[in-house]
Amino acid sequence: MPEQQVPLESAPDWNAPPTPTTDAAPSWATPPAEEAPAWATPPTDQASASVPFPGQQDAAEPATGVAAEPAAFAPGIDDAAAPRPSGRRAAQPGDAEHADAPPSDTPSGDAAYPATPAETQAEQPAASDQLVASAPPAASEAELRDAVARVRAEVAKSVVGQDGAVSGLLIALLAGGHVLLEGVPGVAKTLLVRTLSHALSLDTKRVQFTPDLMPGDITGSIVYDAKSGDFEFREGPVFTNILLADEINRTPPKTQSSLLEAMEERQVSADGVTRRLPEHFLVAATQNPVEYEGTYTLPEAQLDRFLLKLVLELPERDAEVEVLSRHAAGFNPRDLAAAGVTPVLDAEQLAAAQAAVRQVPVSPDVLGYAVDLARATRTSPSVKLGVSPRGTTALLAASRAWAWMIGAAGVTPDHIQAMAIPVLRHRIQLRPEAELEGVGADTVLRSILQQVRVPI
């Protein structure tokens, strides 16, 4: 089969918000205006879902029937992003005859959910029908998507112009991964994570990373109890659901590495005892570009544990005017409750959504395509260290989450391409000569996306 080449001009705009197609428009594309105070709602002619990012062309409208592309996961990419094969229609909900549909004995969609006690008592199906009868009503999956959409709407009440970063955080939440947010000071990195935490009924803690921070200040330490006369373990802030690691690259690598075990294995080992972290655990780390004074480069092992790296740029003029308008009307970023931000997604709903994401089917051809992309990074002349197998599994997890969010019936090469840059950009190391020539990781990945054959 001849190698498929897709012109770069047809690629989606990574820094444009999602443009839902008419046949699969996600309900979260436009936050409901009635849920936000008047001063906390974007103008009707400039909603958060349509705010462009700085230095970018308007997003190209996808062809009819093509799955909607993700929001701006990488603000600051000046060129077009990963190419997308033209003429191929991504799977949509309800396509019963779709070629990638899972076998009849594989639970998917609504059948992947367990029955509630009330449903179990209401019906006593035959043993052969247990799998089908144990599923919740067909609206359950749509309700879960609506719940995730409400989180987006709550975040929009306090954060303007960072729709792509919001999408990335939601994908990481659904995939059970961690997120690294990079940007210059003052682009709402910390506010974005704080608002997301406020919109979830989950425990949240924050650690301000400083040069004198010690590993025990994060994971916990053994302390002496004067009353009992014994030594006991005092849990650190890592024992939470969402950990905001603020300015993570302003502390030495020794302290940064204290999160390695927690991020990968969801546990902390101290004094010969292993302690499990909560079921839902997300590290949302913020950092300034490494060129800034007083910063340390994150270790490669820790970078590889982040599912996504999202780059936040300065907002455009219209978005910045909206920010000032909200502050002039009384918005206080330190009081999110006054802004109307309320919890809209609990742990039970999140667990159900994560289970649904894990059931999104993936064909062998798509799996092979993801592997081919990762292997191409290892042989690129510009790359010193390519993507590891952990990076390939991260690409699959993020693609599944995105496919579920937009209502696709299965993962397609379009979804793999859409996730490739934010998932892989921090997992490759460039050769010094490539860096001297001004070649960046995003440029190398776009080139690889053009060269690797796309399965039809």
PDB file of C-alpha atoms in Angstrom, residues 77-290:
ATOM      1  CA  ILE A  77       2.334  26.198  18.435  1.00  0.00           C
ATOM      2  CA  ASP A  78       2.587  28.592  15.546  1.00  0.00           C
ATOM      3  CA  ASP A  79       2.348  26.029  12.796  1.00  0.00           C
ATOM      4  CA  ALA A  80      -0.437  23.634  11.951  1.00  0.00           C
ATOM      5  CA  ALA A  81      -0.487  20.603  14.133  1.00  0.00           C
ATOM      6  CA  ALA A  82      -0.545  16.922  13.419  1.00  0.00           C
ATOM      7  CA  PRO A  83      -1.846  16.041   9.958  1.00  0.00           C
ATOM      8  CA  ARG A  84      -5.132  14.275   9.623  1.00  0.00           C
ATOM      9  CA  PRO A  85      -6.054  12.006   6.743  1.00  0.00           C
ATOM     10  CA  SER A  86      -8.799  13.541   4.673  1.00  0.00           C
ATOM     11  CA  GLY A  87     -11.932  11.687   3.689  1.00  0.00           C
ATOM     12  CA  ARG A  88     -12.026   9.327   6.638  1.00  0.00           C
ATOM     13  CA  ARG A  89     -15.027   9.535   8.937  1.00  0.00           C
ATOM     14  CA  ALA A  90     -14.392   8.892  12.617  1.00  0.00           C
ATOM     15  CA  ALA A  91     -16.768   6.532  14.334  1.00  0.00           C
ATOM     16  CA  GLN A  92     -19.829   8.159  15.833  1.00  0.00           C
ATOM     17  CA  PRO A  93     -22.231   6.926  18.499  1.00  0.00           C
ATOM     18  CA  GLY A  94     -24.980   4.819  17.027  1.00  0.00           C
ATOM     19  CA  ASP A  95     -22.964   3.437  14.105  1.00  0.00           C
ATOM     20  CA  ALA A  96     -24.055  -0.141  14.662  1.00  0.00           C
ATOM     21  CA  GLU A  97     -22.387  -1.354  11.498  1.00  0.00           C
ATOM     22  CA  HIS A  98     -19.086   0.381  12.113  1.00  0.00           C
ATOM     23  CA  ALA A  99     -16.129  -1.752  11.106  1.00  0.00           C
ATOM     24  CA  ASP A 100     -14.348  -1.216  14.414  1.00  0.00           C
ATOM     25  CA  ALA A 101     -17.289  -2.308  16.553  1.00  0.00           C
ATOM     26  CA  PRO A 102     -16.258  -4.680  19.350  1.00  0.00           C
ATOM     27  CA  PRO A 103     -17.288  -8.337  19.340  1.00  0.00           C
ATOM     28  CA  SER A 104     -20.719  -9.100  20.685  1.00  0.00           C
ATOM     29  CA  ASP A 105     -19.240 -10.751  23.781  1.00  0.00           C
ATOM     30  CA  THR A 106     -17.192  -7.674  24.716  1.00  0.00           C
ATOM     31  CA  PRO A 107     -18.874  -5.147  27.067  1.00  0.00           C
ATOM     32  CA  SER A 108     -18.754  -1.645  25.650  1.00  0.00           C
ATOM     33  CA  GLY A 109     -20.676   1.591  25.885  1.00  0.00           C
ATOM     34  CA  ASP A 110     -23.618   1.264  28.255  1.00  0.00           C
ATOM     35  CA  ALA A 111     -22.953  -2.441  28.798  1.00  0.00           C
ATOM     36  CA  ALA A 112     -19.678  -1.570  30.509  1.00  0.00           C
ATOM     37  CA  TYR A 113     -21.455  -0.086  33.535  1.00  0.00           C
ATOM     38  CA  PRO A 114     -22.478  -2.144  36.565  1.00  0.00           C
ATOM     39  CA  ALA A 115     -26.120  -2.235  37.570  1.00  0.00           C
ATOM     40  CA  THR A 116     -27.302  -0.252  40.560  1.00  0.00           C
ATOM     41  CA  PRO A 117     -28.883  -2.136  43.505  1.00  0.00           C
ATOM     42  CA  ALA A 118     -32.316  -0.798  42.553  1.00  0.00           C
ATOM     43  CA  GLU A 119     -31.969  -2.122  39.016  1.00  0.00           C
ATOM     44  CA  THR A 120     -30.769  -5.508  40.265  1.00  0.00           C
ATOM     45  CA  GLN A 121     -33.796  -5.872  42.525  1.00  0.00           C
ATOM     46  CA  ALA A 122     -36.212  -4.678  39.857  1.00  0.00           C
ATOM     47  CA  GLU A 123     -35.254  -7.366  37.350  1.00  0.00           C
ATOM     48  CA  GLN A 124     -34.183 -10.992  37.668  1.00  0.00           C
ATOM     49  CA  PRO A 125     -32.862 -11.820  34.171  1.00  0.00           C
ATOM     50  CA  ALA A 126     -31.790 -15.210  32.918  1.00  0.00           C
ATOM     51  CA  ALA A 127     -28.155 -16.161  33.399  1.00  0.00           C
ATOM     52  CA  SER A 128     -27.447 -15.787  29.668  1.00  0.00           C
ATOM     53  CA  ASP A 129     -28.737 -12.215  29.754  1.00  0.00           C
ATOM     54  CA  GLN A 130     -26.817 -11.043  32.832  1.00  0.00           C
ATOM     55  CA  LEU A 131     -24.349  -8.873  30.862  1.00  0.00           C
ATOM     56  CA  VAL A 132     -27.038  -6.937  29.021  1.00  0.00           C
ATOM     57  CA  ALA A 133     -29.477  -6.690  31.898  1.00  0.00           C
ATOM     58  CA  SER A 134     -26.835  -5.410  34.320  1.00  0.00           C
ATOM     59  CA  ALA A 135     -26.281  -2.271  32.240  1.00  0.00           C
ATOM     60  CA  PRO A 136     -27.773   1.051  33.365  1.00  0.00           C
ATOM     61  CA  PRO A 137     -30.213   2.962  31.154  1.00  0.00           C
ATOM     62  CA  ALA A 138     -28.898   4.153  27.810  1.00  0.00           C
ATOM     63  CA  ALA A 139     -28.879   7.751  29.035  1.00  0.00           C
ATOM     64  CA  SER A 140     -26.279   7.019  31.712  1.00  0.00           C
ATOM     65  CA  GLU A 141     -23.279   7.532  29.448  1.00  0.00           C
ATOM     66  CA  ALA A 142     -24.742  10.761  28.114  1.00  0.00           C
ATOM     67  CA  GLU A 143     -25.339  11.893  31.681  1.00  0.00           C
ATOM     68  CA  LEU A 144     -21.702  11.205  32.517  1.00  0.00           C
ATOM     69  CA  ARG A 145     -20.577  13.308  29.564  1.00  0.00           C
ATOM     70  CA  ASP A 146     -22.901  16.075  30.697  1.00  0.00           C
ATOM     71  CA  ALA A 147     -21.357  15.914  34.167  1.00  0.00           C
ATOM     72  CA  VAL A 148     -17.896  16.304  32.651  1.00  0.00           C
ATOM     73  CA  ALA A 149     -19.239  19.172  30.544  1.00  0.00           C
ATOM     74  CA  ARG A 150     -20.467  20.906  33.677  1.00  0.00           C
ATOM     75  CA  VAL A 151     -16.919  20.836  35.041  1.00  0.00           C
ATOM     76  CA  ARG A 152     -15.818  22.726  31.930  1.00  0.00           C
ATOM     77  CA  ALA A 153     -18.598  25.253  32.467  1.00  0.00           C
ATOM     78  CA  GLU A 154     -17.575  25.790  36.084  1.00  0.00           C
ATOM     79  CA  VAL A 155     -13.939  26.381  35.106  1.00  0.00           C
ATOM     80  CA  ALA A 156     -15.069  28.928  32.508  1.00  0.00           C
ATOM     81  CA  LYS A 157     -16.519  31.036  35.322  1.00  0.00           C
ATOM     82  CA  SER A 158     -13.036  32.025  36.482  1.00  0.00           C
ATOM     83  CA  VAL A 159     -10.577  31.212  33.657  1.00  0.00           C
ATOM     84  CA  VAL A 160     -10.694  32.926  30.268  1.00  0.00           C
ATOM     85  CA  GLY A 161      -8.998  31.871  27.043  1.00  0.00           C
ATOM     86  CA  GLN A 162      -7.452  28.560  28.126  1.00  0.00           C
ATOM     87  CA  ASP A 163      -9.982  26.128  26.672  1.00  0.00           C
ATOM     88  CA  GLY A 164      -7.297  23.762  25.438  1.00  0.00           C
ATOM     89  CA  ALA A 165      -5.746  23.434  28.875  1.00  0.00           C
ATOM     90  CA  VAL A 166      -9.187  22.716  30.342  1.00  0.00           C
ATOM     91  CA  SER A 167      -9.681  19.932  27.792  1.00  0.00           C
ATOM     92  CA  GLY A 168      -6.274  18.508  28.636  1.00  0.00           C
ATOM     93  CA  LEU A 169      -7.003  18.460  32.360  1.00  0.00           C
ATOM     94  CA  LEU A 170     -10.310  16.693  31.763  1.00  0.00           C
ATOM     95  CA  ILE A 171      -8.623  14.096  29.556  1.00  0.00           C
ATOM     96  CA  ALA A 172      -6.003  13.443  32.236  1.00  0.00           C
ATOM     97  CA  LEU A 173      -8.741  13.142  34.840  1.00  0.00           C
ATOM     98  CA  LEU A 174     -10.627  10.568  32.753  1.00  0.00           C
ATOM     99  CA  ALA A 175      -7.482   8.641  31.810  1.00  0.00           C
ATOM    100  CA  GLY A 176      -6.117   8.618  35.359  1.00  0.00           C
ATOM    101  CA  GLY A 177      -2.937  10.478  34.406  1.00  0.00           C
ATOM    102  CA  HIS A 178      -1.020  13.546  35.512  1.00  0.00           C
ATOM    103  CA  VAL A 179      -0.600  16.934  33.841  1.00  0.00           C
ATOM    104  CA  LEU A 180       2.312  19.355  33.529  1.00  0.00           C
ATOM    105  CA  LEU A 181       1.277  22.952  32.799  1.00  0.00           C
ATOM    106  CA  GLU A 182       4.017  25.207  31.449  1.00  0.00           C
ATOM    107  CA  GLY A 183       3.774  28.937  30.902  1.00  0.00           C
ATOM    108  CA  VAL A 184       5.173  32.287  31.897  1.00  0.00           C
ATOM    109  CA  PRO A 185       4.017  33.748  35.218  1.00  0.00           C
ATOM    110  CA  GLY A 186       0.515  35.166  35.198  1.00  0.00           C
ATOM    111  CA  VAL A 187      -1.317  33.047  32.602  1.00  0.00           C
ATOM    112  CA  ALA A 188      -3.683  31.409  35.143  1.00  0.00           C
ATOM    113  CA  LYS A 189      -1.882  28.083  35.553  1.00  0.00           C
ATOM    114  CA  THR A 190      -2.511  27.893  39.282  1.00  0.00           C
ATOM    115  CA  LEU A 191      -5.990  29.424  39.043  1.00  0.00           C
ATOM    116  CA  LEU A 192      -6.933  26.847  36.416  1.00  0.00           C
ATOM    117  CA  VAL A 193      -6.018  23.915  38.661  1.00  0.00           C
ATOM    118  CA  ARG A 194      -7.627  25.526  41.716  1.00  0.00           C
ATOM    119  CA  THR A 195     -10.865  26.071  39.818  1.00  0.00           C
ATOM    120  CA  LEU A 196     -10.893  22.501  38.515  1.00  0.00           C
ATOM    121  CA  SER A 197     -10.384  21.244  42.063  1.00  0.00           C
ATOM    122  CA  HIS A 198     -13.239  23.440  43.278  1.00  0.00           C
ATOM    123  CA  ALA A 199     -15.548  21.969  40.623  1.00  0.00           C
ATOM    124  CA  LEU A 200     -14.900  18.409  41.834  1.00  0.00           C
ATOM    125  CA  SER A 201     -16.098  16.800  45.041  1.00  0.00           C
ATOM    126  CA  LEU A 202     -12.584  15.541  45.735  1.00  0.00           C
ATOM    127  CA  ASP A 203      -9.958  16.283  48.361  1.00  0.00           C
ATOM    128  CA  THR A 204      -7.318  18.750  47.151  1.00  0.00           C
ATOM    129  CA  LYS A 205      -3.986  19.860  48.586  1.00  0.00           C
ATOM    130  CA  ARG A 206      -1.306  22.235  47.397  1.00  0.00           C
ATOM    131  CA  VAL A 207       2.472  22.253  47.721  1.00  0.00           C
ATOM    132  CA  GLN A 208       4.472  25.364  46.889  1.00  0.00           C
ATOM    133  CA  PHE A 209       7.805  24.056  45.611  1.00  0.00           C
ATOM    134  CA  THR A 210      10.731  26.121  46.888  1.00  0.00           C
ATOM    135  CA  PRO A 211      14.519  25.603  46.827  1.00  0.00           C
ATOM    136  CA  ASP A 212      14.561  24.474  50.479  1.00  0.00           C
ATOM    137  CA  LEU A 213      11.656  22.002  50.201  1.00  0.00           C
ATOM    138  CA  MET A 214      12.528  18.477  51.399  1.00  0.00           C
ATOM    139  CA  PRO A 215      11.125  15.153  50.091  1.00  0.00           C
ATOM    140  CA  GLY A 216       9.499  14.434  53.453  1.00  0.00           C
ATOM    141  CA  ASP A 217       7.572  17.687  53.187  1.00  0.00           C
ATOM    142  CA  ILE A 218       5.682  16.107  50.271  1.00  0.00           C
ATOM    143  CA  THR A 219       5.385  12.401  51.007  1.00  0.00           C
ATOM    144  CA  GLY A 220       5.389  12.501  54.807  1.00  0.00           C
ATOM    145  CA  SER A 221       7.905  11.584  57.484  1.00  0.00           C
ATOM    146  CA  ILE A 222       8.434   9.663  60.703  1.00  0.00           C
ATOM    147  CA  VAL A 223       7.966  11.910  63.745  1.00  0.00           C
ATOM    148  CA  TYR A 224       8.238  11.308  67.470  1.00  0.00           C
ATOM    149  CA  ASP A 225       5.024  11.500  69.477  1.00  0.00           C
ATOM    150  CA  ALA A 226       5.909  12.840  72.926  1.00  0.00           C
ATOM    151  CA  LYS A 227       2.589  11.720  74.421  1.00  0.00           C
ATOM    152  CA  SER A 228       2.816   8.082  73.395  1.00  0.00           C
ATOM    153  CA  GLY A 229       6.591   7.891  73.336  1.00  0.00           C
ATOM    154  CA  ASP A 230       6.480   6.199  69.922  1.00  0.00           C
ATOM    155  CA  PHE A 231       7.464   7.155  66.414  1.00  0.00           C
ATOM    156  CA  GLU A 232       4.608   7.486  63.962  1.00  0.00           C
ATOM    157  CA  PHE A 233       4.213   8.307  60.295  1.00  0.00           C
ATOM    158  CA  ARG A 234       2.715  11.695  59.550  1.00  0.00           C
ATOM    159  CA  GLU A 235       1.164  11.792  56.074  1.00  0.00           C
ATOM    160  CA  GLY A 236       2.300  14.493  53.701  1.00  0.00           C
ATOM    161  CA  PRO A 237       0.131  16.469  51.270  1.00  0.00           C
ATOM    162  CA  VAL A 238       0.588  13.761  48.614  1.00  0.00           C
ATOM    163  CA  PHE A 239      -2.146  11.773  50.381  1.00  0.00           C
ATOM    164  CA  THR A 240      -4.995  13.472  48.555  1.00  0.00           C
ATOM    165  CA  ASN A 241      -7.030  13.209  45.347  1.00  0.00           C
ATOM    166  CA  ILE A 242      -5.671  16.234  43.495  1.00  0.00           C
ATOM    167  CA  LEU A 243      -2.200  17.515  44.321  1.00  0.00           C
ATOM    168  CA  LEU A 244      -1.328  20.964  42.997  1.00  0.00           C
ATOM    169  CA  ALA A 245       2.451  20.995  42.665  1.00  0.00           C
ATOM    170  CA  ASP A 246       2.934  24.710  42.143  1.00  0.00           C
ATOM    171  CA  GLU A 247       6.182  25.881  40.495  1.00  0.00           C
ATOM    172  CA  ILE A 248       7.515  22.332  40.555  1.00  0.00           C
ATOM    173  CA  ASN A 249      10.743  23.261  38.759  1.00  0.00           C
ATOM    174  CA  ARG A 250      11.800  25.741  41.457  1.00  0.00           C
ATOM    175  CA  THR A 251      12.953  22.954  43.762  1.00  0.00           C
ATOM    176  CA  PRO A 252      16.062  20.760  43.279  1.00  0.00           C
ATOM    177  CA  PRO A 253      15.760  17.416  41.429  1.00  0.00           C
ATOM    178  CA  LYS A 254      16.155  15.486  44.700  1.00  0.00           C
ATOM    179  CA  THR A 255      12.853  16.840  45.960  1.00  0.00           C
ATOM    180  CA  GLN A 256      11.195  16.617  42.550  1.00  0.00           C
ATOM    181  CA  SER A 257      12.020  12.908  42.431  1.00  0.00           C
ATOM    182  CA  SER A 258      10.112  12.278  45.651  1.00  0.00           C
ATOM    183  CA  LEU A 259       6.947  12.129  43.546  1.00  0.00           C
ATOM    184  CA  LEU A 260       8.181   9.330  41.264  1.00  0.00           C
ATOM    185  CA  GLU A 261       6.736   6.425  43.247  1.00  0.00           C
ATOM    186  CA  ALA A 262       3.508   8.254  44.019  1.00  0.00           C
ATOM    187  CA  MET A 263       2.871   9.213  40.382  1.00  0.00           C
ATOM    188  CA  GLU A 264       3.621   5.804  38.895  1.00  0.00           C
ATOM    189  CA  GLU A 265       2.568   3.268  41.538  1.00  0.00           C
ATOM    190  CA  ARG A 266       0.076   5.352  43.555  1.00  0.00           C
ATOM    191  CA  GLN A 267       1.833   4.538  46.810  1.00  0.00           C
ATOM    192  CA  VAL A 268       4.405   5.934  49.244  1.00  0.00           C
ATOM    193  CA  SER A 269       7.093   3.838  50.944  1.00  0.00           C
ATOM    194  CA  ALA A 270       8.556   5.070  54.228  1.00  0.00           C
ATOM    195  CA  ASP A 271      10.267   3.268  57.114  1.00  0.00           C
ATOM    196  CA  GLY A 272       9.811  -0.069  55.364  1.00  0.00           C
ATOM    197  CA  VAL A 273       6.044   0.337  55.073  1.00  0.00           C
ATOM    198  CA  THR A 274       4.143   0.894  51.820  1.00  0.00           C
ATOM    199  CA  ARG A 275       1.066   3.089  52.093  1.00  0.00           C
ATOM    200  CA  ARG A 276      -1.500   3.297  49.313  1.00  0.00           C
ATOM    201  CA  LEU A 277      -2.721   6.613  47.958  1.00  0.00           C
ATOM    202  CA  PRO A 278      -6.423   7.327  47.332  1.00  0.00           C
ATOM    203  CA  GLU A 279      -8.086   5.666  44.339  1.00  0.00           C
ATOM    204  CA  HIS A 280      -8.390   8.958  42.475  1.00  0.00           C
ATOM    205  CA  PHE A 281      -4.993  10.645  42.401  1.00  0.00           C
ATOM    206  CA  LEU A 282      -3.951  13.405  40.004  1.00  0.00           C
ATOM    207  CA  VAL A 283      -0.801  15.509  40.112  1.00  0.00           C
ATOM    208  CA  ALA A 284      -1.316  18.835  38.362  1.00  0.00           C
ATOM    209  CA  ALA A 285       2.090  20.503  38.262  1.00  0.00           C
ATOM    210  CA  THR A 286       2.845  24.014  37.056  1.00  0.00           C
ATOM    211  CA  GLN A 287       6.215  25.283  35.932  1.00  0.00           C
ATOM    212  CA  ASN A 288       7.871  28.243  34.266  1.00  0.00           C
ATOM    213  CA  PRO A 289       9.950  27.773  31.116  1.00  0.00           C
ATOM    214  CA  VAL A 290      13.422  26.478  31.954  1.00  0.00           C
TER     215      VAL A 290
END
